[in-house]
GROMACS .gro file of C-alpha atoms in nm:
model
  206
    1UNK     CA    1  17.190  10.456  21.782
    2UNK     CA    2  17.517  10.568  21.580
    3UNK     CA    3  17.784  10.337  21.553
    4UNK     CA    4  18.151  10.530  21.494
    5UNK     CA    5  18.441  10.420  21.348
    6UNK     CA    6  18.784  10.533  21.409
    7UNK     CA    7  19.147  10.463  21.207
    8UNK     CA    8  19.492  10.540  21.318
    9UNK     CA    9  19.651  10.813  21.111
   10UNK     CA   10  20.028  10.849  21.036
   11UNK     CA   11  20.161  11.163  21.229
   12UNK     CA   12  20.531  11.110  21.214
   13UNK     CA   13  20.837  10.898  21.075
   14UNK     CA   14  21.197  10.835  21.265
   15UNK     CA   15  21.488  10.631  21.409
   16UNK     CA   16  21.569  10.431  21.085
   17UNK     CA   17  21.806  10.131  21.163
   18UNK     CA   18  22.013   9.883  20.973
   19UNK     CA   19  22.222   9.555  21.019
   20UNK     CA   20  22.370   9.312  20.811
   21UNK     CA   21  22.168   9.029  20.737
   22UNK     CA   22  22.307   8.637  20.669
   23UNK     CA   23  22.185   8.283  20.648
   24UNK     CA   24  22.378   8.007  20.754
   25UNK     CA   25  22.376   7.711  20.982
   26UNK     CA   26  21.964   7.716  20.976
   27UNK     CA   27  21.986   8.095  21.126
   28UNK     CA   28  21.926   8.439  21.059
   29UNK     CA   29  22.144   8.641  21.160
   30UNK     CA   30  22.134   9.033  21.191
   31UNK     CA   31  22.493   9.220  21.318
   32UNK     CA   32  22.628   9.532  21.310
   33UNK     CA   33  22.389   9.748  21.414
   34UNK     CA   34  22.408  10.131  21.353
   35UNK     CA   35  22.212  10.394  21.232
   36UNK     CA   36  22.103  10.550  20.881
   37UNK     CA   37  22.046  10.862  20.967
   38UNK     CA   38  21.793  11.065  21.091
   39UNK     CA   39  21.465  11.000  20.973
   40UNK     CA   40  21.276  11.208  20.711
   41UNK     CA   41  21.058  10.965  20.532
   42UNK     CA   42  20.982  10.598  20.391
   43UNK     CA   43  20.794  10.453  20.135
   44UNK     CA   44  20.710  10.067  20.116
   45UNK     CA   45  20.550   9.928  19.799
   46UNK     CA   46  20.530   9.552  19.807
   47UNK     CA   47  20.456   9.336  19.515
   48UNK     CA   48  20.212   9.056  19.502
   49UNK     CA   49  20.095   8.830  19.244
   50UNK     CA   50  19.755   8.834  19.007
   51UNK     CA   51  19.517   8.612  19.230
   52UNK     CA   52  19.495   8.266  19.048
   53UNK     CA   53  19.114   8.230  18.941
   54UNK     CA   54  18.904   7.893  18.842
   55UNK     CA   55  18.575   7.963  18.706
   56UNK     CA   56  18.333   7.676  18.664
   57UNK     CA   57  17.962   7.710  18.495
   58UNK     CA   58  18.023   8.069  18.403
   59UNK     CA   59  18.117   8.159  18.721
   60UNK     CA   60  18.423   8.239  18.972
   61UNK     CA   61  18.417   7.849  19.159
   62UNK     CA   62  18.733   7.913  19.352
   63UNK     CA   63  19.056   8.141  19.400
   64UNK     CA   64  19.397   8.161  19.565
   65UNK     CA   65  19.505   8.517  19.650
   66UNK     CA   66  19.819   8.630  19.481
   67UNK     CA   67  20.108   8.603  19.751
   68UNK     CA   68  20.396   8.846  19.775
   69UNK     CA   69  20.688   8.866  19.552
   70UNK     CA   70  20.896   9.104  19.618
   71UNK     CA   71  20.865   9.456  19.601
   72UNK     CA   72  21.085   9.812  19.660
   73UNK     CA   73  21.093  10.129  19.870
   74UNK     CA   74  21.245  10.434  19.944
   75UNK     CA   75  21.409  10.581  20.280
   76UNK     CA   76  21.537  10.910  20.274
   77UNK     CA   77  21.709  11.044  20.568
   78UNK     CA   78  21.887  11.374  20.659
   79UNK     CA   79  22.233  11.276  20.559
   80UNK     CA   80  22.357  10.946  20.517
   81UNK     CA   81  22.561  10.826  20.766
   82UNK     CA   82  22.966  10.765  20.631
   83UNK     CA   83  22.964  10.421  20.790
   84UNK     CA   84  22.634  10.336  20.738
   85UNK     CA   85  22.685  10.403  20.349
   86UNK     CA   86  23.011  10.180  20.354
   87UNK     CA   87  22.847   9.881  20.505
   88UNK     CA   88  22.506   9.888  20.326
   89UNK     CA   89  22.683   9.944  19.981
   90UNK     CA   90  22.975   9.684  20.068
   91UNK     CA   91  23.225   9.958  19.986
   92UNK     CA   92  23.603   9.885  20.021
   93UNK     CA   93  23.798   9.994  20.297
   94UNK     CA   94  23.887  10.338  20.311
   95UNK     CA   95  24.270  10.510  20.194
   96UNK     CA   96  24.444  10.755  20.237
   97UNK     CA   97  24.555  10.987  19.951
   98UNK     CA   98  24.812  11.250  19.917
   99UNK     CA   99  24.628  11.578  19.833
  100UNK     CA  100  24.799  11.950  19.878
  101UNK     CA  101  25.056  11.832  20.103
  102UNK     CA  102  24.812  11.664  20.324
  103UNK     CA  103  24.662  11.320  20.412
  104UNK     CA  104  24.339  11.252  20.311
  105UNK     CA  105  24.114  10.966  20.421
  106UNK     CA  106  23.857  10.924  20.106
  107UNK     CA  107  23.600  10.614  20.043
  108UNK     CA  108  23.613  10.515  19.734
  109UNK     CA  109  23.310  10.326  19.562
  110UNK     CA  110  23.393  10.037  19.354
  111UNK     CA  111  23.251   9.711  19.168
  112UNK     CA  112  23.182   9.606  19.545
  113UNK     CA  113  22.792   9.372  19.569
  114UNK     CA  114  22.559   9.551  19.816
  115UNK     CA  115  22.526   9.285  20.131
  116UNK     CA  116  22.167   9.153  20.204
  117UNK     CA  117  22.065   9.409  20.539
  118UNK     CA  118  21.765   9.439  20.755
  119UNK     CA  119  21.621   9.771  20.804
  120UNK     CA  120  21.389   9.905  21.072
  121UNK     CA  121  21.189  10.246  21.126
  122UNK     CA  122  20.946  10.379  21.421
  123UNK     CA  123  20.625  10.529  21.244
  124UNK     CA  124  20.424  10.693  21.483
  125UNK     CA  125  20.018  10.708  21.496
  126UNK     CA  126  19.741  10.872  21.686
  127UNK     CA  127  19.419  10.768  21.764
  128UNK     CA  128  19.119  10.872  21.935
  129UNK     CA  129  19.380  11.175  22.033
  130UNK     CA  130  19.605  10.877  22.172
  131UNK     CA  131  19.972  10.862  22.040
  132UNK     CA  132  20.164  10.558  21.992
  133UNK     CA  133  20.474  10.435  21.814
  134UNK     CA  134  20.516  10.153  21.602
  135UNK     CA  135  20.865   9.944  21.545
  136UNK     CA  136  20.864   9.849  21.207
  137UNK     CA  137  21.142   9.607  21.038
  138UNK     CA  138  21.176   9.481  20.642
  139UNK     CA  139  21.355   9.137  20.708
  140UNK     CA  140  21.576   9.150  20.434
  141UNK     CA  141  21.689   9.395  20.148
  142UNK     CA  142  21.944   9.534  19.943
  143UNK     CA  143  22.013   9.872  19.908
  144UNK     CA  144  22.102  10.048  19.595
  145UNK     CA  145  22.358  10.326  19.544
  146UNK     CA  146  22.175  10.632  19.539
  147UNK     CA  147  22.200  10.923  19.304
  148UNK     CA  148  22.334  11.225  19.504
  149UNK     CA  149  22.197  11.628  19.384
  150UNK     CA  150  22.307  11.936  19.543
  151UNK     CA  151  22.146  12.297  19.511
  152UNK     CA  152  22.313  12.651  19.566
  153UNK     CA  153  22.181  12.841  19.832
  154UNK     CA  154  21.944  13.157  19.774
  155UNK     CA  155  21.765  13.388  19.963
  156UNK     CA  156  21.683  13.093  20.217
  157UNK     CA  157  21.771  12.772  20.304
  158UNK     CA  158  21.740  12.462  20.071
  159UNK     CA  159  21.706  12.197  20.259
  160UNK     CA  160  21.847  11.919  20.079
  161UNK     CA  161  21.769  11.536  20.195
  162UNK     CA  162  21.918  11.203  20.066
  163UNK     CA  163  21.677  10.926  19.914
  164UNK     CA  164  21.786  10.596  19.941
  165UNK     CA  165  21.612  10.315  19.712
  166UNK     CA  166  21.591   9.940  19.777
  167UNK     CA  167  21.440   9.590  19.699
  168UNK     CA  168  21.275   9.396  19.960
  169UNK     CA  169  21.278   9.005  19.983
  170UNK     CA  170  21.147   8.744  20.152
  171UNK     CA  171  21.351   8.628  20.463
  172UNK     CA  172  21.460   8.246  20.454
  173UNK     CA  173  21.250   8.175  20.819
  174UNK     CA  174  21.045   7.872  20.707
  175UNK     CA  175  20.757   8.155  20.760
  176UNK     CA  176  20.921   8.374  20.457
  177UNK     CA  177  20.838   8.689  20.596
  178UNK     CA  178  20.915   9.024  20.491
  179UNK     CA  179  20.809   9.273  20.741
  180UNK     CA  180  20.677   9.236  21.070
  181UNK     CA  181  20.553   9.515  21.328
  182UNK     CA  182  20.382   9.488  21.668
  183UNK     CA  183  20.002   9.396  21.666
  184UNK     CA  184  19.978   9.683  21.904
  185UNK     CA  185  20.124  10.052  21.954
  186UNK     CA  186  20.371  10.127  22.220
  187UNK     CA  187  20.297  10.403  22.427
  188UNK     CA  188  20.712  10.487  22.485
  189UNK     CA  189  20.897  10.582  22.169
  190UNK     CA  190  21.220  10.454  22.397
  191UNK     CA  191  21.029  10.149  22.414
  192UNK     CA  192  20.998  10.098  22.030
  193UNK     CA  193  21.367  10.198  22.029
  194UNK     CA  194  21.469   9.934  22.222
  195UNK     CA  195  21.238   9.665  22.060
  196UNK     CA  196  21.450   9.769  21.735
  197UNK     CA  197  21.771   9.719  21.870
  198UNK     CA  198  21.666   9.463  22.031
  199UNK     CA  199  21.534   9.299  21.692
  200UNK     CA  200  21.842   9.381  21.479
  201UNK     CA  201  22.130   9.255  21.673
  202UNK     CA  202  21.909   8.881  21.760
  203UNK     CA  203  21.971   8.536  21.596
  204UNK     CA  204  21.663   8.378  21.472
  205UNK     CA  205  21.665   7.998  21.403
  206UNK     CA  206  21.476   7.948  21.071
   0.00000   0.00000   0.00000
């Protein structure tokens, strides 16, 4: 007798989401949905504390695993989306200037404080030759203005992506969470879709 053991692997990354997150009256709120972009990668990295250890006659008695703190990641998408990058930076409203005898609409970035937002991604998985998709969403973070980097063009195509970094917090839900996902896979990725929408344009009472 041979007992096997199988794990999901990662086969694929997409739909990354955002709204505007706020607190008040005892609720979470989440509005203005709308998309980042379309979706290259992400990378999560949370941050937990040193487990808290009590040793008694010479040896580990008891200990409290270190609980999470905070912690950052990365999304990088194909382009940023203009309007997406305006409300996840808090940029100011947009002007027009006088250029070369014509009317230009420009965004300007400012001293403006990047808004708390909640962000949400479909990863999807395959096991046992079985695909499924997974809704993901980070409760609350901040982005940060990215650093932009452009290449020339040579003998082919350099495809050139745009990283966004953030900081992830807890959410202020008496549970604190940070992320939360689906205990199981969804065999639709339209399904996952709409579970995102559906997740970033609800009220939650804390």
């Amino acid at each position: 007798y041979k007992e096997f053991f199988t794990m999901a692997v990662g086969t694929g990354f997409s739909h990354p989401v955002v709204a505007l997150y706020t607190y008040e009256n005892a609720q979470v709120k989440h509005t203005n949905k709308m998309s980042l972009g379309r979706g290259v990668s992400v990378n999560v990295d949370p941050e937990v504390a040193d487990d808290n250890k009590f040793y008694a006659d010479n040896v580990l008695a008891e200990a409290v695993a270190g609980l999470f703190t905070g912690g950052t990641g990365t999304v990088t998408v194909d382009g940023l989306d203009a309007t997406a990058a305006k409300m996840i930076f808090g940029l100011a409203n947009t002007r027009t200037v006088s250029a070369g005898g014509s009317s230009v609409t420009v965004q300007g970035y400012s001293d403006a404080e990047p808004p708390f937002c909640t962000l949400g991604y479909i990863y999807r998985r395959m096991m046992n030759g079985t695909t499924t998709y997974i809704p993901t969403v980070l409760t609350k973070v901040k982005f940060n203005i990215p650093s932009k980097a452009w290449n020339t063009q040579e003998e082919s195509i350099d495809w050139q992506t745009q990283e966004i970094s953030f900081n992830i917090f807890r959410d202020d839900t008496t549970n604190h969470e940070w992320m939360f996902e689906p205990t199981t896979g969804m065999a639709d990725e339209a399904d996952a879709i709409t579970f995102l929408d559906a997740m970033l344009s609800a009220t939650i009472s804390a």
